[in-house]
Coordinates of C-alpha atoms in Angstrom, one line a residue:
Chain D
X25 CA 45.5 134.8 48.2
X26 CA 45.0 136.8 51.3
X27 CA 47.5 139.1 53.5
X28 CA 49.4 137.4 56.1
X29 CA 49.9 140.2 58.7
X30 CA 51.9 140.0 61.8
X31 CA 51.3 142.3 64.9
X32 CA 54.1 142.8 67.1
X33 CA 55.5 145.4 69.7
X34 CA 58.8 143.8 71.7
X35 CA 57.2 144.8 74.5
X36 CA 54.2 143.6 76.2
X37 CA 51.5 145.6 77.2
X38 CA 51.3 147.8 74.5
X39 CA 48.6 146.9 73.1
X40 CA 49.0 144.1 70.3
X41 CA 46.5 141.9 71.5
X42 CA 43.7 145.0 71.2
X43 CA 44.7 146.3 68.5
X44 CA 44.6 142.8 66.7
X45 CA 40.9 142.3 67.7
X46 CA 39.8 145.7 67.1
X47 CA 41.8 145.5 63.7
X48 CA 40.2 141.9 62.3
X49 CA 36.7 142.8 64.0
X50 CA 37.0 146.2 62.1
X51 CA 38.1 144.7 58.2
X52 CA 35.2 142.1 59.1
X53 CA 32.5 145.0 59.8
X54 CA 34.3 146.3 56.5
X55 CA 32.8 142.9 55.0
X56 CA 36.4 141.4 54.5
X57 CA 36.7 138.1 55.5
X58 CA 39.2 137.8 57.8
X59 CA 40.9 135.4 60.7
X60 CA 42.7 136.5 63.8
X61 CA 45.7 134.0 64.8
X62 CA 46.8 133.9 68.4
X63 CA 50.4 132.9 68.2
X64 CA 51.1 133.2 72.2
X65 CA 51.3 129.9 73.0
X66 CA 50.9 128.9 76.7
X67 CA 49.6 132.8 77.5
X68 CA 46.7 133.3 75.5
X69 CA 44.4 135.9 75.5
X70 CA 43.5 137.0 71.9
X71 CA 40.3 134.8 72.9
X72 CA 39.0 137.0 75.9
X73 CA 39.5 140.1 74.3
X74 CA 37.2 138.6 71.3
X75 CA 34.7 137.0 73.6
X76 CA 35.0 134.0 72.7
X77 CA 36.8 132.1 75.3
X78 CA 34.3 129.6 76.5
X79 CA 34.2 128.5 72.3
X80 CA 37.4 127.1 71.9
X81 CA 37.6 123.5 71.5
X82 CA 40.5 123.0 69.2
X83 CA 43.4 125.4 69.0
X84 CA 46.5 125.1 66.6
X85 CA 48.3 122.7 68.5
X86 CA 45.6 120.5 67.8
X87 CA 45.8 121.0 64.1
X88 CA 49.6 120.9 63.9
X89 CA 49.2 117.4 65.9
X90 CA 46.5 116.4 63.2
X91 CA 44.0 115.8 65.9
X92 CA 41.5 117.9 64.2
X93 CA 41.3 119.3 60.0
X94 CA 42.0 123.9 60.0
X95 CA 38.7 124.6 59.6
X96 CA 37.4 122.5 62.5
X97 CA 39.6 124.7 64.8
X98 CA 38.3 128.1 63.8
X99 CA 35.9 129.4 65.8
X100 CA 33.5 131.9 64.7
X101 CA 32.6 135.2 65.5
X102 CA 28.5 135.3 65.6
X103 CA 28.4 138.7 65.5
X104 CA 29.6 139.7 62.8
X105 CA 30.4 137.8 59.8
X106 CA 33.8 136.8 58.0
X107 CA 35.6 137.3 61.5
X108 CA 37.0 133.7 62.6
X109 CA 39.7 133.3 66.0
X110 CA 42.5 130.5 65.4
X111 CA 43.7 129.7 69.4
X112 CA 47.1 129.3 71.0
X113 CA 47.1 125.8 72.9
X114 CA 47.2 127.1 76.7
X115 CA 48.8 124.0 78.1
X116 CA 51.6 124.0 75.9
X117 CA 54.8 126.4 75.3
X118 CA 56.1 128.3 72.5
X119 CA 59.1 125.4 72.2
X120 CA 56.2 123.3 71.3
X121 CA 55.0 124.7 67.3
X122 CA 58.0 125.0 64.6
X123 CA 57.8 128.5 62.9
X124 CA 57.5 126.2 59.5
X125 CA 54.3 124.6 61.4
X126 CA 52.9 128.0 62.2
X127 CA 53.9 129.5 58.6
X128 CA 51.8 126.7 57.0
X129 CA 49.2 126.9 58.8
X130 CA 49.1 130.6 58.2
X131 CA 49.5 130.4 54.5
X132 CA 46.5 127.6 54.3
X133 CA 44.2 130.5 56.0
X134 CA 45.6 132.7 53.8
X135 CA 43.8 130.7 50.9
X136 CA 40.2 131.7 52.5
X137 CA 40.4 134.6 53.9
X138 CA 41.5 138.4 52.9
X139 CA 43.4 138.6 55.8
X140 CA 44.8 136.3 58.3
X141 CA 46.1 138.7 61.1
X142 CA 49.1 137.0 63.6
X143 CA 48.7 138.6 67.3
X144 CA 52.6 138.2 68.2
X145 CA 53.7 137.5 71.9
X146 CA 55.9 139.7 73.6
X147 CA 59.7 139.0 73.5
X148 CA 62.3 138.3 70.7
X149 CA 62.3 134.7 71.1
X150 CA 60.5 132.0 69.5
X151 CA 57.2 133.3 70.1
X152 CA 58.1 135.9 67.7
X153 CA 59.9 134.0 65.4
X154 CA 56.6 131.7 65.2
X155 CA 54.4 134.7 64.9
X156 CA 56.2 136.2 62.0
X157 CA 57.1 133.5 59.9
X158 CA 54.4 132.8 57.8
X159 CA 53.9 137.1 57.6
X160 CA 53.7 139.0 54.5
X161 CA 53.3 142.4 56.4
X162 CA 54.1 143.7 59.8
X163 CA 52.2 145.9 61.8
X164 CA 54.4 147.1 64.8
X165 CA 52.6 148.6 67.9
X166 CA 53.8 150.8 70.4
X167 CA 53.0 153.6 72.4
X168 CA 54.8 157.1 73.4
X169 CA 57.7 155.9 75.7
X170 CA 61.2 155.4 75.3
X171 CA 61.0 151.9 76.7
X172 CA 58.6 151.0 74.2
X173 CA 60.1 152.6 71.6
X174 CA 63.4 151.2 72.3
X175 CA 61.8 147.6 71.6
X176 CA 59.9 148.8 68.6
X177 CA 62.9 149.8 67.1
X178 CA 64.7 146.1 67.8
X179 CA 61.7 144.3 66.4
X180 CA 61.9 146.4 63.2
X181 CA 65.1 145.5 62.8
X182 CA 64.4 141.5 63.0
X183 CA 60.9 142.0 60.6
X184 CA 63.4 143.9 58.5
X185 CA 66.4 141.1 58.6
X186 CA 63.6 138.6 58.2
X187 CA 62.6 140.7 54.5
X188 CA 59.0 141.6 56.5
X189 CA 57.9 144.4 54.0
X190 CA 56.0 147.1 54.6
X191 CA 56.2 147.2 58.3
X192 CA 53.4 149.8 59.5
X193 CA 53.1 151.2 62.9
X194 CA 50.1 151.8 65.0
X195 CA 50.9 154.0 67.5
X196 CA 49.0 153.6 70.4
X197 CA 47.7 155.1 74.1
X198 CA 48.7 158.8 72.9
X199 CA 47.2 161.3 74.8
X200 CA 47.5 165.2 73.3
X201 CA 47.0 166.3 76.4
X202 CA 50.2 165.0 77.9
X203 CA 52.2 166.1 73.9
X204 CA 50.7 169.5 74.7
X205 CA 52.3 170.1 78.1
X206 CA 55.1 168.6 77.1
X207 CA 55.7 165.7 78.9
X208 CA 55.1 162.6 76.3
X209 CA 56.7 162.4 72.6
X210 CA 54.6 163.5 69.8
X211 CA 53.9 161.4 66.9
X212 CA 56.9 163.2 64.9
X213 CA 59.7 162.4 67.5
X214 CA 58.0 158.5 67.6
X215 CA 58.3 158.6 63.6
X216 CA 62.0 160.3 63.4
X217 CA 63.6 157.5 65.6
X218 CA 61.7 154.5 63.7
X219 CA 61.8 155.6 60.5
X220 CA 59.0 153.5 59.0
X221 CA 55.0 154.8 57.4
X222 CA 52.1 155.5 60.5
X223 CA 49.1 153.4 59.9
X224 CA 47.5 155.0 62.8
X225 CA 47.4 156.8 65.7
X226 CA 44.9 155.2 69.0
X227 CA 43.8 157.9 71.5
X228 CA 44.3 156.9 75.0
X229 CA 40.7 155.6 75.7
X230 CA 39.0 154.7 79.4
X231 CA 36.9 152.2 77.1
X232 CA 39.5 149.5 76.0
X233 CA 39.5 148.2 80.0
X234 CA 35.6 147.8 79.9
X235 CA 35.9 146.2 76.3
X236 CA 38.7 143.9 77.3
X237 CA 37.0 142.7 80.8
X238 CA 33.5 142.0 78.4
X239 CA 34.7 140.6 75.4
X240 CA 33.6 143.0 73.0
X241 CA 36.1 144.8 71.2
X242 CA 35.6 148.4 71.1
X243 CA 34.9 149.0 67.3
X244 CA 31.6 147.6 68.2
X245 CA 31.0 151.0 69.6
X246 CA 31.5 154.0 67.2
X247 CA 31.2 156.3 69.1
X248 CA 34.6 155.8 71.3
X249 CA 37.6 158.0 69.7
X250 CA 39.5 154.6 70.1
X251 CA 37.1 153.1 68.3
X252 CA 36.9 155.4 65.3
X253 CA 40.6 155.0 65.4
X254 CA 40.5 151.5 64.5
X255 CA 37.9 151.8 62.1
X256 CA 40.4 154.5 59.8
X257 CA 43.5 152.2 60.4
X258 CA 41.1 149.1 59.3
X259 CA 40.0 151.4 56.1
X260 CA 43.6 152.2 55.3
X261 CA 44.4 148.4 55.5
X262 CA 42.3 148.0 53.1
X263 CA 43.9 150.3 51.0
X264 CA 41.9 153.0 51.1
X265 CA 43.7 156.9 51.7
X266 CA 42.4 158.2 54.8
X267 CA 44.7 161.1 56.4
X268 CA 45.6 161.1 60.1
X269 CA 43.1 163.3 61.4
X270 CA 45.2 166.5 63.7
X271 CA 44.3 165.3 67.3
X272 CA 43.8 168.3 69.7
X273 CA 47.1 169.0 71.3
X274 CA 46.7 171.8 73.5
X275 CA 46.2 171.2 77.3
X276 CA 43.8 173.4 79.3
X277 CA 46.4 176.1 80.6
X278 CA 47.5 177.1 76.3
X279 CA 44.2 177.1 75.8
X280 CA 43.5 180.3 78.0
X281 CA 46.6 181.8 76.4
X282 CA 45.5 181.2 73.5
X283 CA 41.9 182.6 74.3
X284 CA 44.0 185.6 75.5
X285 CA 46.1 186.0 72.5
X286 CA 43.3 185.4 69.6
X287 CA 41.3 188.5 71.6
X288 CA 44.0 190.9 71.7
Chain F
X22 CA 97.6 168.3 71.3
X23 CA 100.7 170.6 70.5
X24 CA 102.3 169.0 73.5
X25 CA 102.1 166.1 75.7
X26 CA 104.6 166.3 78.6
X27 CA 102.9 170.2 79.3
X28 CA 100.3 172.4 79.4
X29 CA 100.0 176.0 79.9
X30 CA 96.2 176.4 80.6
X31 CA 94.6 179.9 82.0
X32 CA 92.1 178.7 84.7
X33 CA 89.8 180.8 87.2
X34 CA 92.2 181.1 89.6
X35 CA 95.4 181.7 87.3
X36 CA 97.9 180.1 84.9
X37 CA 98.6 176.4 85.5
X38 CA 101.4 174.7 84.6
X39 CA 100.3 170.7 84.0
X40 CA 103.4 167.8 84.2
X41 CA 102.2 164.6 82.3
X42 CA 104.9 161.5 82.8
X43 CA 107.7 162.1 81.4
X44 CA 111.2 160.5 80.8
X45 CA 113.6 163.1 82.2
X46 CA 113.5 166.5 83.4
X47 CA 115.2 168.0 80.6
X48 CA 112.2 166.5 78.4
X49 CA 110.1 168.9 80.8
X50 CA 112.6 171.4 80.4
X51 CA 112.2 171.9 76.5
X52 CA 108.5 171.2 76.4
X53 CA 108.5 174.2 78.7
X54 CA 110.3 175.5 76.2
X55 CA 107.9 174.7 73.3
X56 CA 104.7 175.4 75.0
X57 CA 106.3 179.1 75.9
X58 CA 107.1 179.5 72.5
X59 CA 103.9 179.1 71.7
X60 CA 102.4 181.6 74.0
X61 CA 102.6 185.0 71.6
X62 CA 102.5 187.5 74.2
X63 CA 105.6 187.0 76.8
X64 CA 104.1 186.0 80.7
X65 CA 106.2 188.3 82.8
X66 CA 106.1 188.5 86.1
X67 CA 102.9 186.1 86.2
X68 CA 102.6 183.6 88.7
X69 CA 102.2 179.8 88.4
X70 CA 100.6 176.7 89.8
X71 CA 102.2 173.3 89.0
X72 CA 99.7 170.6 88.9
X73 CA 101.5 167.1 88.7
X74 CA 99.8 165.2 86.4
X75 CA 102.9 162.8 87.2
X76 CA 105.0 160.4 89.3
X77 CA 106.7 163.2 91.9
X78 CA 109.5 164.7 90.9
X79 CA 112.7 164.8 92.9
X80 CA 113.1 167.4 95.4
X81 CA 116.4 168.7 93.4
X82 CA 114.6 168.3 89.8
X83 CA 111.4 170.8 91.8
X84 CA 114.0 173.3 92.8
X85 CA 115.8 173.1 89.3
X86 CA 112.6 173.5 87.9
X87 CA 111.3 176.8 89.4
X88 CA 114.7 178.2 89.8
X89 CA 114.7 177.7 85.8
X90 CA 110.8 179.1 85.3
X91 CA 112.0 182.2 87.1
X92 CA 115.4 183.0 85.5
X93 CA 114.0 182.4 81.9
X94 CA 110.8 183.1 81.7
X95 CA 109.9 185.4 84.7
X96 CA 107.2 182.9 86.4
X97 CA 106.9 182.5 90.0
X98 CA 105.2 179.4 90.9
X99 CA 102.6 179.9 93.7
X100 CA 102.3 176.3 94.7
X101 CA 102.3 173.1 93.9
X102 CA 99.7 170.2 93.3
X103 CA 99.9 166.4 93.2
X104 CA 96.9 164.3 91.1
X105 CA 96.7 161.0 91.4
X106 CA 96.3 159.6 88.3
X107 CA 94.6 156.7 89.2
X108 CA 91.2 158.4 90.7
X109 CA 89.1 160.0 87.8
X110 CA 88.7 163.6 87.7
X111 CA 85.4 164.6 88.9
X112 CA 84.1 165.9 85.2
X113 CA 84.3 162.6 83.8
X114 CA 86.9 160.2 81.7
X115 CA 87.1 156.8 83.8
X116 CA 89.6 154.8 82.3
X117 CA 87.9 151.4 81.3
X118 CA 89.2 147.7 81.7
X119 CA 90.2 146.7 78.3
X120 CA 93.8 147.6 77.5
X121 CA 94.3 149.9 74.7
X122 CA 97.7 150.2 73.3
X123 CA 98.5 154.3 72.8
X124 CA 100.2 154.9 70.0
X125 CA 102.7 157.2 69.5
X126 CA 101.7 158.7 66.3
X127 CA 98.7 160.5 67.0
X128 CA 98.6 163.2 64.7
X129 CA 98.1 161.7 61.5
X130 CA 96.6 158.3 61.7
X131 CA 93.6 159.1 59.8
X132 CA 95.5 159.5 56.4
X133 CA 96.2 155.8 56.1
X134 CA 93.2 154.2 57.1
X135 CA 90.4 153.0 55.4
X136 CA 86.6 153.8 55.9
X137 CA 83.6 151.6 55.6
X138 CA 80.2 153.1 54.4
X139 CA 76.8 151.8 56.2
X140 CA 74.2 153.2 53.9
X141 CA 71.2 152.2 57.2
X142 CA 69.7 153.4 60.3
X143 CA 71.3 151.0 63.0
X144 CA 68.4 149.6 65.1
X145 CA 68.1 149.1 68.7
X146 CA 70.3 145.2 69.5
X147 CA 72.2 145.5 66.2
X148 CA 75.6 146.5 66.3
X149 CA 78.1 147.7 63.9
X150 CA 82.0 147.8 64.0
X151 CA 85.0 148.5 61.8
X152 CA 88.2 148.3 64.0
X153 CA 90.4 149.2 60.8
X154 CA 89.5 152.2 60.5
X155 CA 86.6 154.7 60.4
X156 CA 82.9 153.9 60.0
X157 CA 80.6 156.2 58.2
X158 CA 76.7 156.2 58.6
X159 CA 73.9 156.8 56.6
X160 CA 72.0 156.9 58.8
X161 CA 70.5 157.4 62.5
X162 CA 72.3 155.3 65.3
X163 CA 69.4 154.0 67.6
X164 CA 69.0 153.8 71.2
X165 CA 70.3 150.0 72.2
X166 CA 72.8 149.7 69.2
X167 CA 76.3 150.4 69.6
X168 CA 79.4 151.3 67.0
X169 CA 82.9 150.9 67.3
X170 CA 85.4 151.7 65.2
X171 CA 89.3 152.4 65.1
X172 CA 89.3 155.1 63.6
X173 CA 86.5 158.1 63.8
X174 CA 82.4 157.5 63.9
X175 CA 80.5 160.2 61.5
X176 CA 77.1 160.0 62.0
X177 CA 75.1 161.3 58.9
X178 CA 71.8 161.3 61.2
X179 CA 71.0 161.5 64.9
X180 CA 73.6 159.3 67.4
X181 CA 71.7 158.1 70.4
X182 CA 72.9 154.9 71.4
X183 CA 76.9 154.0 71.6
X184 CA 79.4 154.8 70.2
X185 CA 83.5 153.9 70.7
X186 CA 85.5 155.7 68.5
X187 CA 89.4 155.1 68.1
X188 CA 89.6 151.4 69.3
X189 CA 92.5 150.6 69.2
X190 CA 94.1 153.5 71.2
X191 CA 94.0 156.6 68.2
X192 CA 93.3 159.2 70.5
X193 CA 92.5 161.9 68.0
X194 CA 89.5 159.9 66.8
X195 CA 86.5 161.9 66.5
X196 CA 83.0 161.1 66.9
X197 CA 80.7 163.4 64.6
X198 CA 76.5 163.2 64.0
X199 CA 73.9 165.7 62.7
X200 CA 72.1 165.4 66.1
X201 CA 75.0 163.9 68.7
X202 CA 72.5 162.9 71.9
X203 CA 74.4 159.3 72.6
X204 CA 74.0 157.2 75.9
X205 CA 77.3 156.8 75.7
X206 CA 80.5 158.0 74.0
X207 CA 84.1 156.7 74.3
X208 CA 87.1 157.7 72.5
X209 CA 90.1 155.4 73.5
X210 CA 89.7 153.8 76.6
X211 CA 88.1 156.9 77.7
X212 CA 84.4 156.9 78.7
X213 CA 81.9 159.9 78.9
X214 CA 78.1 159.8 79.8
X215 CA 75.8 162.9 78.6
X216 CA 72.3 162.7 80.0
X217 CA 70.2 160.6 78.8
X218 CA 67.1 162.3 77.1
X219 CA 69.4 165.2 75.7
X220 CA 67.4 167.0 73.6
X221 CA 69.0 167.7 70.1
X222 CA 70.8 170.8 69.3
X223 CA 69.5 171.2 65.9
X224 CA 73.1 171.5 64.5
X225 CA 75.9 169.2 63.9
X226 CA 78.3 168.3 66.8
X227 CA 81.8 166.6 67.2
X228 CA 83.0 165.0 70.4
X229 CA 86.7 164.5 70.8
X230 CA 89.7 164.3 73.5
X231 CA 90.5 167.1 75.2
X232 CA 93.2 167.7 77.5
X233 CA 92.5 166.5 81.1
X234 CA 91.7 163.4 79.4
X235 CA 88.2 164.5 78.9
X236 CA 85.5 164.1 76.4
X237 CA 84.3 167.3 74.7
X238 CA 81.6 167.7 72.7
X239 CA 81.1 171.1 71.2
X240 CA 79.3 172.7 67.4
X241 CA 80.8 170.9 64.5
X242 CA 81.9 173.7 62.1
X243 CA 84.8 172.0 60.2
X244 CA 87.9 169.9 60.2

């Protein structure tokens, strides 16, 4: 039996949609076999950030409507193998799917595959309540901001009510320079507030545009520090105990002082 | 508060002498009397201003009044002031919409009611309430979730969402929190904003009611 893992944020934008691609393309490089759920009905994009758009000929609707078996409606990934995309319907709304629909179709995947990971829409609402009802685990994204964080903290609370356990964060779009000049929260304020373990923090990287716009997700590329991030948060999904490497925090101006200072 | 009907205070430019409503002059008279009393050294000679925190008094009752001030206690009153009472004071403490009924016994309201133990961080949308009397917490108290209780808040972790302490009009009630950097605080019917992204203190601190009406916050040391 596989892990059911829902990825949500409360707020959109923050990355949930990358970070599930990068996330199930990164346990399949691992050699897990894994499949990557869109669950935002009627706003889908899980596909486009996979590259896989233009393969979709059944999506879950179809298979809750028993127009089509599960397995017909998984597409899959050619490039790497284990890595299958379940789609959200695109004509249809989020009213449409039952969260007991979505929570059997999740736990059938679960049978195949090591991980069957839910990319949550934005919003409390149904969407979410669809997303995270088959789940076993949470992963909660979110990125420096108060805004963001503020939502976070209201989705924790629901995967909590709904007895979600553990609920991991990724933290996302953090840039040490902006921590070391003091005008974005560093990882320890983030953690104080939300009070729940750090699976993982993603650099602000230039290169998850240019993924997103071609359709292949950035682990693809190790050299990218975003990518490297994903692979360690994919390797500690997996159970294994990688630390949070220490991201360089000073901006250019302590860095003179400090050049100063250490010559003194 | 020693005294409700007056207040000595010491300001920048001098003693003040603040009227709250009041029933009858000779209730001003003797909490004159009482708030004198409490003064240790005697005020001789020293000179006055009466701020009317109060529906005007009678031109006979004014001249009473400072006749009295000078004969017994040797203050000459410089001038006098009129608030309204309906406008806020600049510093803060709007009144809010919801009727509040002020109880008379203010001092010791604490002693007979009970507390109720939330042994959780509040989240963001969740909310928390004990109107019977005073809420304890575990916890932090998250931006976007809000407590209320009747009696006082205590806050065993950081406060930065809401919090309305003595609901149902017990003035005295205190809000308390490790790290106290709230959105919003009311005590009563009485409201007071900090600004927002406060950092913390890095001690304990207590808000309460101060005279004026106003919200203070200051170091918690003890009860």
């Amino acid at each position: 039996m596989g892990k059911i893992i829902v990825v949500t944020s409360g707020k959109g934008g923050v990355g949930k949609t990358t970070s599930t691609a990068n996330l199930g393309t990164a346990l399949a490089l691992l050699g897990k076999t894994v499949v990557v759920v869109d669950a935002d009905v009627g706003l889908r994009n899980l596909d486009i950030v996979m590259g896989l758009e233009s393969r979709i000929v059944y999506t879950s609707m179809d298979v809750i409507e028993k127009q089509c078996e599960l397995s017909k409606a998984l597409v899959k990934d050619r490039r790497v193998d284990g890595l299958t995309l379940l789609a959200a319907s695109q004509k249809n709304n989020k009213d449409d799917m039952q969260p007991e629909e979505m929570k059997a179709i999740c736990e059938k995947l679960g049978e195949t595959h090591d991980y069957v990971l839910v990319d949550s829409p934005a919003g409390i609402e149904r969407g979410f309540s669809n997303a995270s009802a088959g789940a076993d685990e949470a992963i909660v994204v979110t990125t420096p901001d108060v805004s963001a964080i503020r939502d976070a903290d209201r989705i924790i609370g629901l995967l909590q009510h709904a007895g979600i356990e553990p609920i991991n964060l990724i933290l996302n779009r953090f840039s040490p320079q902006l921590v070391g000049s003091g005008s974005m929260m560093d990882q320890d304020d983030v953690l104080d507030i939300l009070n729940i373990d750090l699976l993982g923090i993603v650099p602000e990287d230039p290169g998850v545009i240019t993924s997103t716009n071609r359709g292949i997700p950035l682990v693809y590329e190790d050299a990218s520090p975003g990518s490297q991030a994903y692979m360690r948060i994919a390797r500690r999904v997996t159970g294994q105990r990688i630390p949070i490497p220490e991201l360089e925090q000073r901006g250019f101006l302590s860095n003179i002082v400090n050049w100063f200072t250490r010559n003194r | 508060m020693a005294n409700s009907i007056v207040a000595l205070r010491a300001y920048r430019d001098g003693l003040h002498l603040i009227i709250r409503p009041h029933l009858s002059i000779a209730e001003v008279e003797e909490a004159i009397q009482q708030e004198m009393s409490r003064m240790n050294q005697t005020l001789v000679g020293a000179s006055v201003q009466i701020d009317l925190k109060c529906p005007l008094l009678e031109e006979e009752e004014m001249t009473y009044l400072k006749s009295k001030l000078q004969e017994t206690y040797n203050l000459t009153v410089r001038s006098i002031e009129t608030f309204d009472e309906q406008a806020p004071s600049p510093i803060a403490a709007a009144p809010t919409t919801h009727e509040i009924a002020q109880t008379a016994n203010t001092q010791n309201g604490r002693d007979s009611e009970p507390s109720r133990i939330i042994p959780y961080t509040i989240r963001s949308g969740q909310a928390e309430g004990f109107p019977q009397g005073s809420l304890i917490i575990y916890g932090d108290v998250n931006s976007g979730a809000e407590v209320r209780a009747g009696g006082d808040i205590v806050v065993l972790g950081a406060l930065r969402g809401n919090a309305h302490a003595g609901l149902n009009g017990r003035l005295s009630a205190v809000i308390i929190a490790m790290d106290l950097v709230p959105v919003q605080l009311q005590i009563g019917n009485f409201i007071n904003r900090r600004a927002i992204n406060q950092k913390p203190r890095g001690y304990p601190e207590i808000a309460r009611l101060g005279v004026e009406d106003v919200i203070i916050v200051e170091k918690f040391v003890k009860f």
